[in-house]
Amino acid sequence: MNAAPTVGVFALQGDVREHLAALDRAGVDALPVRRPEELARCHALVLPGGESTTMGKLARIFDLFDPLAERIRGGMPTFGTCAGMIMLAEKIEDGTDGQETFGGLDIVVRRNAFGRQVDSFETELEFSGMDEPVHAVFIRAPWVESAGSGVEVLARVRGGEADGKIVAVRQRNIMATSFHPEMAGDDRVHRSFVEFIAQS
Ligand SMILES: NC(=O)CC[C@H](N)C(=O)O
């Protein structure tokens, strides 16, 4: 790809602005996506943090659900953070009744997984392919309960009751983190997604 790719941010719900800013700093054309016509212009997509039940419902209302699920399954590079990770999971534990996801990522995700111990927290994580740890902000975050054999684990929590829980993964065209790299003032995870787009 010669020109900078256009990277959409699902913009019906969630922390859209922070992702647009991080993508902008990473040198791509960032585009808020609310309609199928906008999705059609994107080479890649970010699903932000927010509230996954609401995201699914709004995607249905705005006729974005099916085109989006199709693009993801068709190989569009996609990066989900927190609620965005939930929206990419094939299966949810502790979801609300009938909660739908776009799917594509062969994981079982547990919503609000850290909630029983601590709602929101920040920590340093070893992240596959990064020399220095990543500062990770968790807000009512999910964790990956189990992952299929095709899923590469990029980061796990170290220490505390959640020791060893998977919080960042990659499979084919999809990347997902339980935490919010867009809120940490560190663009390395977004930059690694931009490289991932270039390789796809
Ligand atoms: N920060 C977040 O994105 C929280 C996710 C939210 N708890 C959900 O289940 O959708």
Coordinates of N, CA and C and ligand atoms in Angstrom, one line a residue:
M1 N 0.9 -1.2 0.0 CA 0.0 0.0 0.0 C 0.9 1.2 0.0
N2 N 0.7 2.1 -1.0 CA 1.6 3.3 -1.0 C 1.1 4.5 -0.2
A3 N -0.2 4.9 -0.5 CA -0.7 6.0 0.3 C -1.0 5.5 1.7
A4 N -1.2 6.5 2.6 CA -1.6 6.1 4.0 C -2.9 5.4 4.0
P5 N -3.1 4.3 4.7 CA -4.4 3.6 4.7 C -5.4 4.5 5.5
T6 N -6.7 4.3 5.1 CA -7.8 4.9 5.9 C -8.2 3.9 6.9
V7 N -8.1 4.4 8.2 CA -8.5 3.5 9.3 C -9.7 4.1 10.0
G8 N -10.8 3.3 9.9 CA -12.0 3.8 10.5 C -12.0 3.6 12.0
V9 N -12.8 4.4 12.8 CA -13.1 4.1 14.2 C -14.6 4.0 14.3
F10 N -15.1 2.8 14.7 CA -16.5 2.7 14.9 C -17.0 3.8 15.9
A11 N -17.9 4.6 15.5 CA -18.2 5.9 16.2 C -19.6 6.0 16.7
L12 N -20.3 4.9 16.8 CA -21.7 5.0 17.3 C -21.7 5.1 18.8
Q13 N -20.6 4.6 19.4 CA -20.5 4.6 20.9 C -19.1 4.3 21.3
G14 N -18.6 4.9 22.4 CA -17.3 4.6 22.9 C -16.3 5.7 22.9
D15 N -15.1 5.4 23.2 CA -14.1 6.5 23.3 C -13.4 6.7 21.9
V16 N -14.2 7.3 21.0 CA -13.8 7.4 19.6 C -12.7 8.4 19.4
R17 N -12.8 9.6 20.1 CA -11.9 10.7 19.9 C -10.5 10.3 20.2
E18 N -10.3 9.5 21.3 CA -8.9 9.1 21.7 C -8.3 8.2 20.7
H19 N -9.1 7.3 20.1 CA -8.6 6.5 19.0 C -8.2 7.3 17.8
L20 N -9.1 8.2 17.4 CA -8.8 9.0 16.2 C -7.5 9.7 16.4
A21 N -7.3 10.3 17.6 CA -6.1 11.1 17.8 C -4.9 10.2 17.8
A22 N -5.0 9.0 18.4 CA -3.8 8.1 18.4 C -3.5 7.6 17.0
L23 N -4.5 7.3 16.2 CA -4.3 6.9 14.8 C -3.7 8.0 13.9
D24 N -4.2 9.2 14.2 CA -3.7 10.4 13.5 C -2.2 10.5 13.8
R25 N -1.8 10.4 15.0 CA -0.4 10.5 15.4 C 0.4 9.3 14.8
A26 N -0.2 8.2 14.6 CA 0.5 7.0 14.0 C 0.6 7.2 12.4
G27 N 0.0 8.3 11.9 CA 0.3 8.6 10.5 C -0.7 8.0 9.5
V28 N -1.8 7.6 9.9 CA -2.8 7.1 9.0 C -4.0 8.1 8.8
D29 N -4.8 7.9 7.8 CA -6.0 8.7 7.7 C -7.1 8.1 8.6
A30 N -7.5 8.8 9.7 CA -8.5 8.2 10.6 C -9.8 8.8 10.3
L31 N -10.8 7.9 10.3 CA -12.2 8.3 9.9 C -13.2 7.7 10.8
P32 N -14.1 8.6 11.5 CA -15.2 8.1 12.3 C -16.2 7.4 11.4
V33 N -16.6 6.2 11.8 CA -17.5 5.4 11.0 C -18.9 5.2 11.7
R34 N -19.9 5.8 11.1 CA -21.3 5.7 11.6 C -22.2 5.1 10.6
R35 N -21.8 5.0 9.3 CA -22.7 4.6 8.3 C -21.9 3.6 7.4
P36 N -22.7 2.7 6.7 CA -22.0 1.7 5.8 C -21.1 2.3 4.7
E37 N -21.5 3.5 4.2 CA -20.7 4.2 3.2 C -19.3 4.6 3.7
E38 N -19.3 4.9 5.0 CA -18.0 5.3 5.6 C -17.2 4.0 5.8
L39 N -17.8 3.0 6.3 CA -17.1 1.7 6.4 C -16.5 1.3 5.1
A40 N -17.2 1.5 4.0 CA -16.7 1.0 2.7 C -15.4 1.7 2.3
R41 N -15.2 2.9 2.9 CA -14.0 3.7 2.5 C -12.7 3.2 3.3
C42 N -12.9 2.3 4.3 CA -11.9 2.0 5.2 C -11.1 0.8 4.8
H43 N -9.8 0.8 5.0 CA -8.9 -0.4 4.8 C -8.9 -1.2 6.1
A44 N -9.1 -0.5 7.2 CA -9.0 -1.2 8.5 C -9.9 -0.5 9.5
L45 N -10.1 -1.1 10.6 CA -11.1 -0.5 11.6 C -10.7 -0.7 13.0
V46 N -11.0 0.3 13.9 CA -10.8 0.1 15.3 C -12.2 0.1 15.9
L47 N -12.4 -0.8 16.9 CA -13.6 -0.9 17.7 C -13.2 -0.4 19.1
P48 N -13.7 0.8 19.5 CA -13.2 1.4 20.7 C -13.7 0.7 22.0
G49 N -13.3 1.3 23.2 CA -13.9 0.9 24.4 C -15.2 1.6 24.6
G50 N -16.0 1.1 25.5 CA -17.3 1.7 25.7 C -18.2 0.7 26.4
E51 N -19.4 0.5 25.8 CA -20.3 -0.5 26.4 C -20.8 -1.4 25.2
S52 N -20.4 -2.7 25.3 CA -20.6 -3.6 24.2 C -22.0 -3.9 23.9
T53 N -22.9 -4.0 24.9 CA -24.3 -4.2 24.6 C -24.9 -3.1 23.7
T54 N -24.6 -1.9 24.1 CA -25.1 -0.7 23.4 C -24.5 -0.6 22.0
M55 N -23.2 -1.0 21.9 CA -22.6 -1.0 20.6 C -23.3 -1.9 19.6
G56 N -23.6 -3.1 20.1 CA -24.3 -4.1 19.2 C -25.6 -3.6 18.8
K57 N -26.4 -3.0 19.8 CA -27.7 -2.5 19.4 C -27.7 -1.4 18.5
L58 N -26.8 -0.4 18.7 CA -26.7 0.7 17.8 C -26.2 0.3 16.4
A59 N -25.3 -0.7 16.4 CA -24.8 -1.1 15.0 C -26.0 -1.7 14.3
R60 N -26.9 -2.4 15.0 CA -28.1 -2.9 14.3 C -29.0 -1.8 13.8
I61 N -29.3 -0.8 14.7 CA -30.2 0.3 14.3 C -29.6 1.1 13.1
F62 N -28.3 1.3 13.1 CA -27.7 2.1 12.0 C -27.3 1.2 10.8
D63 N -27.8 0.0 10.7 CA -27.5 -0.9 9.6 C -26.0 -1.1 9.4
L64 N -25.2 -1.1 10.4 CA -23.8 -1.3 10.3 C -23.4 -2.7 10.7
F65 N -24.3 -3.4 11.4 CA -23.9 -4.7 12.0 C -23.4 -5.7 11.0
D66 N -24.3 -6.0 10.0 CA -24.0 -7.0 9.1 C -22.8 -6.7 8.2
P67 N -22.8 -5.4 7.6 CA -21.6 -5.1 6.8 C -20.3 -5.2 7.5
L68 N -20.4 -4.8 8.8 CA -19.1 -4.8 9.6 C -18.7 -6.2 9.9
A69 N -19.6 -7.1 10.3 CA -19.3 -8.5 10.6 C -18.7 -9.1 9.3
E70 N -19.3 -8.8 8.2 CA -18.8 -9.3 6.9 C -17.4 -8.9 6.6
R71 N -17.1 -7.6 6.8 CA -15.8 -7.1 6.5 C -14.8 -7.8 7.4
I72 N -15.1 -7.9 8.7 CA -14.2 -8.5 9.6 C -13.9 -10.0 9.2
R73 N -14.9 -10.7 8.9 CA -14.7 -12.1 8.4 C -14.0 -12.2 7.1
G74 N -14.2 -11.1 6.3 CA -13.5 -11.1 5.0 C -12.1 -10.7 5.1
G75 N -11.5 -10.4 6.3 CA -10.1 -10.2 6.4 C -9.7 -8.7 6.7
M76 N -10.6 -7.8 6.8 CA -10.2 -6.4 7.1 C -9.5 -6.4 8.4
P77 N -8.3 -5.8 8.5 CA -7.5 -5.6 9.7 C -8.4 -4.8 10.7
T78 N -8.6 -5.4 11.9 CA -9.5 -4.9 12.9 C -8.8 -5.0 14.3
F79 N -8.9 -3.9 15.0 CA -8.4 -3.8 16.4 C -9.4 -3.4 17.3
G80 N -9.7 -4.2 18.3 CA -10.7 -3.9 19.3 C -10.1 -3.7 20.7
T81 N -10.5 -2.6 21.4 CA -10.0 -2.4 22.8 C -11.2 -2.5 23.7
C82 N -11.1 -3.3 24.8 CA -12.0 -3.4 25.8 C -13.4 -3.9 25.3
A83 N -14.4 -3.0 25.3 CA -15.7 -3.4 24.7 C -15.5 -3.8 23.3
G84 N -14.5 -3.2 22.6 CA -14.2 -3.6 21.2 C -13.7 -5.1 21.1
M85 N -12.9 -5.5 22.2 CA -12.5 -6.9 22.2 C -13.7 -7.8 22.4
I86 N -14.7 -7.4 23.2 CA -15.9 -8.2 23.5 C -16.6 -8.4 22.1
M87 N -16.7 -7.3 21.4 CA -17.5 -7.3 20.1 C -16.8 -8.2 19.1
L88 N -15.5 -8.5 19.2 CA -14.8 -9.4 18.3 C -14.9 -10.9 18.7
A89 N -15.2 -11.1 20.0 CA -15.2 -12.5 20.5 C -16.3 -13.4 19.9
E90 N -15.9 -14.6 19.7 CA -17.0 -15.6 19.2 C -18.0 -15.9 20.3
K91 N -17.5 -15.8 21.6 CA -18.4 -16.2 22.6 C -18.1 -15.3 23.9
I92 N -19.2 -15.0 24.6 CA -19.1 -14.1 25.8 C -19.6 -14.9 27.0
E93 N -18.9 -14.7 28.1 CA -19.3 -15.2 29.4 C -19.8 -13.9 30.1
D94 N -20.9 -14.0 30.8 CA -21.5 -12.9 31.6 C -22.0 -11.8 30.7
G95 N -22.4 -12.2 29.5 CA -23.0 -11.2 28.6 C -24.5 -11.0 29.0
T96 N -25.1 -9.9 28.5 CA -26.5 -9.8 28.8 C -27.2 -10.8 27.9
D97 N -28.5 -11.1 28.2 CA -29.3 -12.1 27.4 C -29.3 -11.6 25.9
G98 N -28.9 -12.6 25.0 CA -29.0 -12.3 23.6 C -28.0 -11.4 23.1
Q99 N -27.0 -11.0 23.9 CA -26.0 -10.1 23.4 C -25.3 -10.6 22.2
E100 N -25.2 -9.7 21.1 CA -24.6 -10.1 19.9 C -23.2 -9.6 19.8
T101 N -22.3 -10.3 19.1 CA -21.0 -9.8 18.7 C -20.8 -9.9 17.2
F102 N -19.8 -9.1 16.7 CA -19.4 -9.3 15.3 C -18.7 -10.6 15.1
G103 N -17.9 -11.0 16.1 CA -17.2 -12.2 16.1 C -16.0 -12.1 15.2
G104 N -15.4 -13.3 14.9 CA -14.2 -13.3 14.1 C -12.9 -13.8 14.8
L105 N -13.0 -13.5 16.2 CA -11.8 -13.9 17.0 C -12.2 -15.1 17.8
D106 N -11.4 -16.2 17.7 CA -11.7 -17.4 18.4 C -11.4 -17.4 19.9
I107 N -12.1 -16.6 20.6 CA -11.9 -16.5 22.0 C -13.2 -16.6 22.8
V108 N -13.1 -17.0 24.0 CA -14.3 -16.8 24.9 C -13.8 -15.6 25.8
V109 N -14.6 -14.6 25.9 CA -14.3 -13.4 26.7 C -15.2 -13.3 27.9
R110 N -14.6 -12.9 29.0 CA -15.5 -12.7 30.2 C -15.6 -11.2 30.4
R111 N -16.9 -10.7 30.3 CA -17.2 -9.3 30.6 C -16.9 -8.9 32.0
N112 N -16.5 -7.7 32.2 CA -16.4 -7.1 33.6 C -15.6 -8.1 34.5
A113 N -14.6 -8.8 33.9 CA -14.0 -9.9 34.6 C -13.2 -9.5 35.9
F114 N -12.6 -8.3 35.8 CA -11.8 -7.9 37.0 C -12.7 -7.3 38.1
G115 N -14.0 -7.1 37.7 CA -14.9 -6.3 38.6 C -15.0 -6.9 40.0
R116 N -14.9 -8.2 40.1 CA -15.1 -8.8 41.4 C -13.9 -8.4 42.4
Q117 N -12.8 -8.2 41.8 CA -11.6 -7.7 42.6 C -11.5 -6.2 42.6
V118 N -11.4 -5.7 41.5 CA -11.1 -4.2 41.4 C -11.6 -3.8 40.0
D119 N -12.5 -2.8 40.0 CA -13.2 -2.3 38.8 C -12.2 -1.8 37.8
S120 N -11.4 -0.9 38.2 CA -10.5 -0.2 37.2 C -9.1 0.0 37.8
F121 N -8.1 -0.2 37.0 CA -6.7 -0.1 37.5 C -5.8 0.1 36.4
E122 N -4.5 0.4 36.7 CA -3.5 0.6 35.7 C -2.3 -0.3 36.1
T123 N -1.6 -0.8 35.1 CA -0.4 -1.6 35.4 C 0.5 -1.6 34.2
E124 N 1.7 -2.2 34.4 CA 2.7 -2.3 33.3 C 2.6 -3.7 32.8
L125 N 2.6 -3.9 31.5 CA 2.4 -5.3 30.9 C 3.6 -5.5 30.0
E126 N 4.1 -6.7 30.1 CA 5.0 -7.2 29.0 C 4.2 -7.5 27.8
F127 N 4.6 -6.9 26.6 CA 3.7 -7.1 25.4 C 4.6 -7.6 24.3
S128 N 4.2 -8.7 23.7 CA 5.0 -9.4 22.7 C 5.4 -8.4 21.6
G129 N 6.7 -8.5 21.3 CA 7.3 -7.6 20.3 C 7.7 -6.2 20.7
M130 N 7.4 -5.9 22.0 CA 7.8 -4.5 22.5 C 9.0 -4.7 23.5
D131 N 9.9 -3.8 23.3 CA 11.1 -3.8 24.2 C 10.8 -3.4 25.6
E132 N 9.9 -2.4 25.7 CA 9.6 -1.9 27.1 C 8.2 -2.2 27.4
P133 N 7.8 -2.4 28.7 CA 6.5 -2.7 29.0 C 5.5 -1.6 28.6
V134 N 4.3 -2.0 28.4 CA 3.2 -1.1 28.0 C 2.4 -0.7 29.2
H135 N 2.1 0.6 29.4 CA 1.3 1.0 30.5 C -0.2 0.8 30.1
A136 N -0.9 -0.1 30.9 CA -2.2 -0.5 30.5 C -3.2 0.0 31.4
V137 N -4.3 0.7 30.9 CA -5.4 1.2 31.7 C -6.6 0.3 31.5
F138 N -7.1 -0.3 32.6 CA -8.2 -1.3 32.5 C -9.4 -0.6 33.2
I139 N -10.5 -0.5 32.5 CA -11.8 0.1 33.0 C -12.9 -0.9 32.8
R140 N -13.4 -1.5 33.9 CA -14.4 -2.5 33.8 C -14.1 -3.5 32.6
A141 N -12.9 -4.0 32.7 CA -12.4 -4.7 31.5 C -12.8 -6.1 31.4
P142 N -12.8 -6.7 30.2 CA -12.9 -8.1 30.1 C -11.5 -8.8 30.2
W143 N -11.5 -10.1 30.4 CA -10.3 -10.8 30.1 C -10.6 -12.0 29.1
V144 N -9.6 -12.6 28.6 CA -9.8 -13.7 27.7 C -9.8 -15.0 28.5
E145 N -11.0 -15.6 28.6 CA -11.2 -16.8 29.4 C -10.5 -18.0 28.8
S146 N -10.6 -18.1 27.5 CA -9.9 -19.2 26.7 C -9.8 -18.7 25.3
A147 N -8.7 -19.3 24.7 CA -8.4 -18.9 23.3 C -8.2 -20.1 22.5
G148 N -8.6 -20.1 21.2 CA -8.4 -21.2 20.3 C -6.9 -21.3 19.9
S149 N -6.6 -22.5 19.3 CA -5.2 -22.8 19.0 C -4.6 -21.8 18.0
G150 N -5.5 -21.1 17.2 CA -5.0 -20.2 16.2 C -4.7 -18.8 16.7
V151 N -5.0 -18.6 18.0 CA -4.9 -17.3 18.6 C -3.5 -17.1 19.3
E152 N -2.8 -16.0 18.9 CA -1.5 -15.7 19.5 C -1.8 -14.8 20.7
V153 N -1.2 -15.2 21.9 CA -1.3 -14.4 23.1 C -0.2 -13.3 23.1
L154 N -0.6 -12.0 23.2 CA 0.4 -10.9 23.2 C 0.7 -10.4 24.6
A155 N -0.2 -10.5 25.5 CA 0.1 -10.1 26.9 C -0.8 -10.8 27.9
R156 N -0.3 -10.9 29.1 CA -1.0 -11.5 30.2 C -0.8 -10.6 31.4
V157 N -1.7 -10.6 32.3 CA -1.6 -9.8 33.6 C -0.5 -10.6 34.4
R158 N 0.3 -9.9 35.1 CA 1.3 -10.5 36.1 C 1.0 -10.0 37.5
G159 N 0.9 -10.9 38.4 CA 0.7 -10.6 39.8 C -0.8 -10.5 40.2
G160 N -1.1 -10.5 41.4 CA -2.4 -10.3 41.9 C -3.3 -11.5 41.6
E161 N -4.6 -11.4 41.9 CA -5.5 -12.5 41.7 C -5.8 -12.9 40.3
A162 N -5.5 -11.9 39.4 CA -5.7 -12.2 37.9 C -4.5 -12.7 37.2
D163 N -3.5 -13.0 38.0 CA -2.2 -13.5 37.5 C -2.4 -14.5 36.3
G164 N -1.8 -14.2 35.2 CA -1.8 -15.1 34.1 C -2.9 -14.9 33.1
K165 N -3.9 -14.1 33.5 CA -5.1 -13.9 32.6 C -4.6 -13.2 31.3
I166 N -5.2 -13.7 30.2 CA -4.8 -13.1 28.9 C -5.5 -11.8 28.6
V167 N -4.8 -10.8 28.2 CA -5.4 -9.4 28.0 C -5.1 -8.8 26.7
A168 N -4.3 -9.5 25.8 CA -4.1 -9.0 24.5 C -3.8 -10.2 23.6
V169 N -4.5 -10.2 22.4 CA -4.4 -11.3 21.5 C -4.3 -10.9 20.0
R170 N -4.0 -11.8 19.2 CA -4.0 -11.5 17.7 C -4.4 -12.8 17.0
Q171 N -5.2 -12.7 16.0 CA -5.5 -13.9 15.2 C -5.8 -13.4 13.8
R172 N -5.1 -14.0 12.8 CA -5.3 -13.6 11.4 C -5.3 -12.0 11.3
N173 N -6.4 -11.5 10.9 CA -6.6 -10.0 10.7 C -7.0 -9.2 11.9
I174 N -7.1 -9.9 13.1 CA -7.7 -9.2 14.2 C -6.7 -9.1 15.4
M175 N -6.7 -7.9 16.0 CA -5.9 -7.7 17.2 C -6.9 -7.2 18.3
A176 N -6.7 -7.6 19.6 CA -7.6 -7.1 20.6 C -6.9 -7.0 21.9
T177 N -7.2 -5.9 22.7 CA -6.7 -5.7 24.0 C -7.8 -5.5 25.0
S178 N -7.7 -6.0 26.2 CA -8.7 -5.8 27.3 C -8.6 -4.3 27.8
F179 N -7.4 -3.8 27.6 CA -7.1 -2.4 28.2 C -7.2 -1.4 27.1
H180 N -6.9 -0.1 27.5 CA -7.2 1.0 26.6 C -5.8 1.7 26.2
P181 N -5.1 1.2 25.2 CA -3.9 1.9 24.8 C -4.1 3.3 24.4
E182 N -5.3 3.7 23.9 CA -5.6 5.0 23.5 C -5.6 6.0 24.6
M183 N -5.6 5.5 25.9 CA -5.7 6.4 27.0 C -4.4 6.6 27.8
A184 N -3.4 5.9 27.3 CA -2.2 5.8 28.1 C -1.1 6.7 27.7
G185 N -1.4 7.5 26.6 CA -0.3 8.5 26.2 C 0.9 7.7 25.6
D186 N 0.7 6.5 25.1 CA 1.7 5.7 24.5 C 1.2 5.1 23.3
D187 N 1.7 5.5 22.1 CA 1.1 5.1 20.9 C 1.6 3.8 20.3
R188 N 2.5 3.1 21.1 CA 3.1 1.9 20.4 C 2.2 0.8 20.0
V189 N 1.1 0.6 20.7 CA 0.1 -0.5 20.3 C -0.6 0.0 19.1
H190 N -1.0 1.2 19.0 CA -1.6 1.7 17.7 C -0.6 1.6 16.5
R191 N 0.7 1.9 16.8 CA 1.7 1.8 15.8 C 1.8 0.4 15.3
S192 N 1.8 -0.5 16.3 CA 1.9 -2.0 15.9 C 0.7 -2.4 15.1
F193 N -0.5 -1.8 15.3 CA -1.7 -2.1 14.5 C -1.4 -1.5 13.1
V194 N -0.9 -0.4 13.0 CA -0.6 0.2 11.7 C 0.4 -0.6 10.9
E195 N 1.4 -1.2 11.6 CA 2.3 -2.1 10.9 C 1.6 -3.4 10.5
F196 N 0.7 -3.9 11.3 CA -0.1 -5.1 11.1 C -1.0 -4.8 9.8
I197 N -1.5 -3.6 9.6 CA -2.3 -3.3 8.4 C -1.4 -3.4 7.2
A198 N -0.2 -2.8 7.3 CA 0.7 -2.8 6.2 C 1.1 -4.2 5.8
Q199 N 1.2 -5.1 6.7 CA 1.6 -6.5 6.4 C 0.4 -7.3 5.8
S200 N -0.8 -6.8 6.1 CA -2.0 -7.6 5.7 C -2.2 -7.5 4.2
Ligands
LIG1 N1 -14.0 0.1 29.1 C1 -14.8 -0.7 28.5 O1 -14.8 -0.7 27.3 C2 -15.8 -1.5 29.3 C3 -16.5 -2.6 28.6 C4 -17.8 -2.9 29.3 N2 -17.7 -3.3 30.6 C5 -18.6 -3.9 28.5 O2 -18.9 -4.9 28.9 O3 -19.0 -3.6 27.4

